[in-house]
Coordinates of C-alpha atoms in Angstrom, one line a residue:
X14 CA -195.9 -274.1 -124.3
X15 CA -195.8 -272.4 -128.0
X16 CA -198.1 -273.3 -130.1
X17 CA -196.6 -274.5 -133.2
X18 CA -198.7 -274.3 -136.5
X19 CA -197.1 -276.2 -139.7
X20 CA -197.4 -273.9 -142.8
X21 CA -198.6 -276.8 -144.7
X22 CA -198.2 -274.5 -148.1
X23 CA -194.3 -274.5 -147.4
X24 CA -192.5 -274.4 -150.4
X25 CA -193.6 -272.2 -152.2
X26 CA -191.7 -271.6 -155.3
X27 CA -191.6 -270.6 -159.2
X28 CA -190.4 -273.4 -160.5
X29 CA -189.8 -272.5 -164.3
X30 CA -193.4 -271.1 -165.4
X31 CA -195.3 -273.2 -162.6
X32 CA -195.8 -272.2 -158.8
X33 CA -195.7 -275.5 -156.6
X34 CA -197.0 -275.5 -153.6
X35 CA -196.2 -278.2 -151.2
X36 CA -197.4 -280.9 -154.2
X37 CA -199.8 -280.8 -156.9
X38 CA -203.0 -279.6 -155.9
X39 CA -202.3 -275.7 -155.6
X40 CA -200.1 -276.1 -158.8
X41 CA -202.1 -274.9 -162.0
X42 CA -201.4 -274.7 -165.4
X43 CA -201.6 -270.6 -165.8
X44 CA -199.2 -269.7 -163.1
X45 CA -197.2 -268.4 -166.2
X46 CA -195.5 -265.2 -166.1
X47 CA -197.7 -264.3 -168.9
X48 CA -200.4 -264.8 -166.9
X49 CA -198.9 -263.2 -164.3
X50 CA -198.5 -260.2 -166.7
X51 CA -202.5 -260.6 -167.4
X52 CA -203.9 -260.6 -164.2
X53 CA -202.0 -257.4 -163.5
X54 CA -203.0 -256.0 -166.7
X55 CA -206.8 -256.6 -166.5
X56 CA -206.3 -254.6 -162.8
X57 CA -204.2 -251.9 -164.2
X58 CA -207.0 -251.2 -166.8
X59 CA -210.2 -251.5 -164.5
X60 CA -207.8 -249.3 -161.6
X61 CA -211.4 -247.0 -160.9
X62 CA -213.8 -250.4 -160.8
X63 CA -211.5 -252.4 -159.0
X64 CA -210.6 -249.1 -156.3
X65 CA -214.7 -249.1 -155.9
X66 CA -214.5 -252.7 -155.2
X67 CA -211.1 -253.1 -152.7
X68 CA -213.4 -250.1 -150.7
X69 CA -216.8 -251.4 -150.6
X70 CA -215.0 -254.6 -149.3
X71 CA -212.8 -252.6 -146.6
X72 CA -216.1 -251.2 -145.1
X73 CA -218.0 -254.8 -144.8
X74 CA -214.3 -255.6 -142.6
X75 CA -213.5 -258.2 -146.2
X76 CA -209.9 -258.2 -147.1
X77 CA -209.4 -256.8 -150.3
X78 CA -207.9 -259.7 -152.1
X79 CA -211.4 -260.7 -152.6
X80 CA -211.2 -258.9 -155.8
X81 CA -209.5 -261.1 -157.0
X82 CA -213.1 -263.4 -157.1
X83 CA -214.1 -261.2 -159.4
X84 CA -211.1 -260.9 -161.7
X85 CA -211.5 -264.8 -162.2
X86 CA -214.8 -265.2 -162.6
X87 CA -215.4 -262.1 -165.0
X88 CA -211.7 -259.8 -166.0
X89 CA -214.5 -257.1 -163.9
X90 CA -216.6 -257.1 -167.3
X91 CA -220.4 -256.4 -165.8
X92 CA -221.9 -258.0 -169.0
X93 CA -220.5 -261.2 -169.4
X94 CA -222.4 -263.9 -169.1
X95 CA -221.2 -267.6 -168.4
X96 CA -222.5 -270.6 -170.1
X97 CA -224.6 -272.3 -167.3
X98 CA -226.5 -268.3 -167.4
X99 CA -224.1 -266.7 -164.3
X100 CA -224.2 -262.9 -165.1
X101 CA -222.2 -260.2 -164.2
X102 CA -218.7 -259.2 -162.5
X103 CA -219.5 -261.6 -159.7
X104 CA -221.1 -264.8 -161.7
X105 CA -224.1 -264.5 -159.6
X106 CA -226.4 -267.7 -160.8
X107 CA -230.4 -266.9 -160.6
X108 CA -231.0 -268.8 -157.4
X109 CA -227.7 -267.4 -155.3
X110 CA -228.8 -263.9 -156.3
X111 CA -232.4 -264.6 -155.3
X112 CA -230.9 -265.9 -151.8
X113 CA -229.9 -262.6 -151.4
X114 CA -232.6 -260.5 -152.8
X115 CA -230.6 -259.5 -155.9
X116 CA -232.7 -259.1 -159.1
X117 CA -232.1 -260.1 -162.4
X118 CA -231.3 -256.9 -163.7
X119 CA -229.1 -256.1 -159.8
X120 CA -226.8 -258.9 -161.7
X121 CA -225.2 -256.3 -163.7
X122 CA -225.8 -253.1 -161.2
X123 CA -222.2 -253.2 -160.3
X124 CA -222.7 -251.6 -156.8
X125 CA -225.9 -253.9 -155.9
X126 CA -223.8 -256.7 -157.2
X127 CA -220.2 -256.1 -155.5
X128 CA -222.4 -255.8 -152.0
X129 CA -224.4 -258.5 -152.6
X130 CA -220.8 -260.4 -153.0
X131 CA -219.6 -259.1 -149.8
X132 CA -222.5 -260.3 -148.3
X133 CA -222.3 -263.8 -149.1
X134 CA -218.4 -264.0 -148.9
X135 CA -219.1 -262.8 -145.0
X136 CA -221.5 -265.6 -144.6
X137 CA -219.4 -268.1 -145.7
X138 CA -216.7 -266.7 -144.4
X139 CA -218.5 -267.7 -140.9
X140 CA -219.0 -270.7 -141.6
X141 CA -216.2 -272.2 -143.3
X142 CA -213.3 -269.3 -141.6
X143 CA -210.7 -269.9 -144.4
X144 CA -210.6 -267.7 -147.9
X145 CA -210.1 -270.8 -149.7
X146 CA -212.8 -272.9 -148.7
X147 CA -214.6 -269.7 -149.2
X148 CA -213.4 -269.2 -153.0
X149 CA -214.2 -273.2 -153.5
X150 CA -217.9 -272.6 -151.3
X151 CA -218.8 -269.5 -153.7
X152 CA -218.4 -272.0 -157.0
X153 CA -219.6 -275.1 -156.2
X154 CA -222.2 -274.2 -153.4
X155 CA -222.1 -275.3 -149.8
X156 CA -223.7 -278.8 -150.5
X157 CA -220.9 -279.4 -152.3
X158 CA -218.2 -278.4 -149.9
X159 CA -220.7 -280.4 -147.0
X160 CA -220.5 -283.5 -149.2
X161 CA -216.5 -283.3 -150.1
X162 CA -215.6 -282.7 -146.3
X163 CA -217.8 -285.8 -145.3
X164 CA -216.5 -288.1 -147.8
X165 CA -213.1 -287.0 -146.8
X166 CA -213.7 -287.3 -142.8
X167 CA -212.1 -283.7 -142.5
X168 CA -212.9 -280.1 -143.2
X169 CA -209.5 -279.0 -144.4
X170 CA -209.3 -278.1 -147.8
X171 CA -206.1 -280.0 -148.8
X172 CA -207.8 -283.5 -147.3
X173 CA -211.1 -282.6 -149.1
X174 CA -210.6 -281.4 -152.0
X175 CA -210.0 -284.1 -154.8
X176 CA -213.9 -284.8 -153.8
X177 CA -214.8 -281.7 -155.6
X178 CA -215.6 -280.9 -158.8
X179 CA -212.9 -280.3 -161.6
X180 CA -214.3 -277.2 -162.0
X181 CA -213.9 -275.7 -158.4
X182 CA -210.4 -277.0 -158.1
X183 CA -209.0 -275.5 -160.8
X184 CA -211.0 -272.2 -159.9
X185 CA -209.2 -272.1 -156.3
X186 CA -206.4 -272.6 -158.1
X187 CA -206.6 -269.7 -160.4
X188 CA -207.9 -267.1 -156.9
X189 CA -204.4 -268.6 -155.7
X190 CA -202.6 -267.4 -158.7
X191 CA -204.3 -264.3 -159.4
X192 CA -203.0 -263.4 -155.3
X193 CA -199.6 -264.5 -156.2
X194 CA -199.9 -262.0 -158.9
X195 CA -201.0 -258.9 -156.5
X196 CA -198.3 -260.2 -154.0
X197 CA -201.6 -261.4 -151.4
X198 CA -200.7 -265.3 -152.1
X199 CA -198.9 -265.3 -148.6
X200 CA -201.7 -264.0 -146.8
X201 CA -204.3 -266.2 -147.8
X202 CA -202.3 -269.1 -147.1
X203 CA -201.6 -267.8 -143.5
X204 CA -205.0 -267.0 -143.0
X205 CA -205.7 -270.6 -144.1
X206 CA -203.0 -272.1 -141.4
X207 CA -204.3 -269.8 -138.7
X208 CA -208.0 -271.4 -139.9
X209 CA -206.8 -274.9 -138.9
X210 CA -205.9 -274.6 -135.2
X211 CA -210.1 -275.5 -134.6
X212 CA -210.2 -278.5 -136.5
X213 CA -213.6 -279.9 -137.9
X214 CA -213.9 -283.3 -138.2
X215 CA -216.6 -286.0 -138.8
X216 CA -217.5 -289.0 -136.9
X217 CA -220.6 -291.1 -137.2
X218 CA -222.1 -288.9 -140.3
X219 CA -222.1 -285.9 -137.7
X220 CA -220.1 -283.4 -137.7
X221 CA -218.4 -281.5 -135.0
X222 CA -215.9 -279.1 -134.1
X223 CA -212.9 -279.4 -131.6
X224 CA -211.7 -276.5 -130.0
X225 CA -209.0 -277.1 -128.3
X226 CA -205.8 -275.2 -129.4
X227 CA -203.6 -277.7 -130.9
X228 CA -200.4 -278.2 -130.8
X229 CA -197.9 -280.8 -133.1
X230 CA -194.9 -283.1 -133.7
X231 CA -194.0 -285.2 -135.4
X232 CA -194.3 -289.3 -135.3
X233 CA -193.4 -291.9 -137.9
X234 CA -195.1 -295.2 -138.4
X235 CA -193.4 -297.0 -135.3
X236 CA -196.1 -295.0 -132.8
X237 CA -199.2 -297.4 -132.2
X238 CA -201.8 -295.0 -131.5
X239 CA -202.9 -297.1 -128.8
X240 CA -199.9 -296.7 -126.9
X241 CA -200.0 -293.8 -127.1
X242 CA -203.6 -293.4 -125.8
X243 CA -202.9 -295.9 -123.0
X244 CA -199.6 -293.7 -121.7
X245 CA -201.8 -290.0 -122.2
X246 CA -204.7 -291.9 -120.6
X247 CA -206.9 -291.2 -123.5
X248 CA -209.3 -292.7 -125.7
X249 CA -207.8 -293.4 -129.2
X250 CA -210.8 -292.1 -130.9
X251 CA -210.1 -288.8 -129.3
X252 CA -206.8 -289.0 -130.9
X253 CA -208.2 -290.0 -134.4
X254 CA -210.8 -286.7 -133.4
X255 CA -207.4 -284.2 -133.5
X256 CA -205.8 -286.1 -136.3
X257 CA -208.1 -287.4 -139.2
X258 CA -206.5 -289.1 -141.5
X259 CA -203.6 -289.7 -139.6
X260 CA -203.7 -293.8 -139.6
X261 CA -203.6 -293.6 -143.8
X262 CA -200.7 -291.4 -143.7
X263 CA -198.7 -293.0 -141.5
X264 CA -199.7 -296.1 -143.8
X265 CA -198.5 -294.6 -146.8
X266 CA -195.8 -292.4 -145.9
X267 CA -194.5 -294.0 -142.6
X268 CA -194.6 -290.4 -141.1
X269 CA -197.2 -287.5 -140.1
X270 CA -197.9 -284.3 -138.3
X271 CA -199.4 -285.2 -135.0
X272 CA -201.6 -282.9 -133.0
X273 CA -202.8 -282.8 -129.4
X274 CA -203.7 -280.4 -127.5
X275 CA -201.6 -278.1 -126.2
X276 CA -202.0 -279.0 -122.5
X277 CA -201.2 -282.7 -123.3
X278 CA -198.4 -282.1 -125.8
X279 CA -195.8 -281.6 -123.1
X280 CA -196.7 -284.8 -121.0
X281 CA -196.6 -286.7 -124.7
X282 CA -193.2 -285.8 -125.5
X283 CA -191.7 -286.4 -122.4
X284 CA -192.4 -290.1 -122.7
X285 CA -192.2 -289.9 -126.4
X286 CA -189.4 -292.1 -126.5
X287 CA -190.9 -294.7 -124.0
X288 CA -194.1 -294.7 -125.9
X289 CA -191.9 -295.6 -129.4
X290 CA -190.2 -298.4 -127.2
X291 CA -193.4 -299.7 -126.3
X292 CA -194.6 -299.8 -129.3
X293 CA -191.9 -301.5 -131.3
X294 CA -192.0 -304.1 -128.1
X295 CA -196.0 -304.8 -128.1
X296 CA -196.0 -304.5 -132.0
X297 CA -193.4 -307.2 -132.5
X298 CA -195.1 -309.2 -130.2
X299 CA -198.1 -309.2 -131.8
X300 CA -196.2 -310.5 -135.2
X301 CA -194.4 -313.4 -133.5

């Protein structure tokens, strides 16, 4: 059976000066054309620095949109220091450059820095296997990203991100709009949709990862997940394991994506119809 994998960033569009993106939370107040205009004008006239970058990247295997970190954080000026004392073209704080064996001084070595960068974008890049986690990670710190995803019972970035700072949103908003502006927008959302076919999710404080490639329909609020368990022979908590979230969604919206595996997905949607039946039957029982 095909795997089918929802672009959950659908939608897409200019909408007068502002990109939307499937709601609110990729939309950001610069998305202007103006700053469209900006972001390519700061690239046009650092074209040497930012070819050094796009290379140094290509030969640590990082795509070269990654530039575009260091367009937000600094418009690629080596001597700019931020308010909370993050210096150079990559922000690098005291302690992250430390991690990392950078010096103080390395802060502003534009070569030292930029692989110093790449360095720690791989890392996280491990670890978290999305850009945009990745953009939100290099702000905020991985404690906060651990944090976020537990309070939100998921590791995907649209489900966990309204527990992070102000601050990081709005900077994964600007990486979004600075790749919109070098026409890379559509690959770092597809890298991010590719990311969520081995979903993380929490259970019990600990946090684990299921591999199984999933695949998805659609239900509305008329399932009972129990039902459904009881026809797949399966344990509802295995369900909730593949779909976090799913029981507020269906809540509030009466509908949701639902995932199983790809080896149960076929039995599930040949009874799908039995298994609404039921549950509309054993539901109204249950009221009268």
């Amino acid at each position: 059976m095909k795997t089918i994998v929802r672009n959950i960033f659908t939608g897409i569009m200019l909408l007068g000066t502002v990109i939307m993106v499937n709601g609110q939370f990729l939309t950001a107040s610069d998305t202007s054309e103006s700053s469209v205009k900006k972001y390519k004008g700061i690239i046009n006239n650092n074209k040497d620095l930012v070819e050094f970058i796009e290379q140094l990247l290509l030969q640590k295997g990082l795509p070269k949109h990654l530039r575009n970190l260091a367009l937000i954080e600094s418009h690629f000026d080596k001597n700019i220091t931020s308010g909370a004392g993050a210096v150079g073209i990559w922000q690098f704080m005291t302690s992250h450059a430390n991690q990392y064996g950078l010096t103080e001084q390395g802060r502003t070595d534009i070569y030292k820095s930029t692989k110093t960068a790449a360095i720690s974008l791989s890392n996280l890049y491990k670890k978290y296997n999305n850009w945009i986690t990745v953009v939100a990670a290099y702000n905020c710190g991985e404690g906060n990203i651990a944090k976020a995803m537990q309070a939100a019972g998921s590791s995907q970035y649209h489900e966990f991100y309204k527990y992070l700072p102000g601050e990081t949103i709005n900077h994964v908003k600007k990486y979004l709009n600075a790749c919109y502006a070098t026409g890379e927008l559509q690959s770092v959302l597809s890298n991010y949709n590719s990311s969520r076919l081995n979903k993380v999710f929490f259970e019990g404080g600990n946090r684990k990862v299921s591999n199984e490639t999933l695949s998805e329909t659609d239900i509305n609020a008329g399932f009972s997940l129990k039902v459904v368990a009881a026809e797949l022979k399966i344990d509802v908590d295995q369900i909730l394991a593949w779909n976090p979230g799913i029981e507020d969604e269906l809540q509030k919206k009466g509908e949701s994506t639902f995932y199983l595996p790809t080896d149960l997905m076929p039995d599930f949607l040949l009874r799908k119809n039995k298994i609404l039946m039921r549950s509309i039957k054993e539901g109204a029982s249950v009221q009268q």
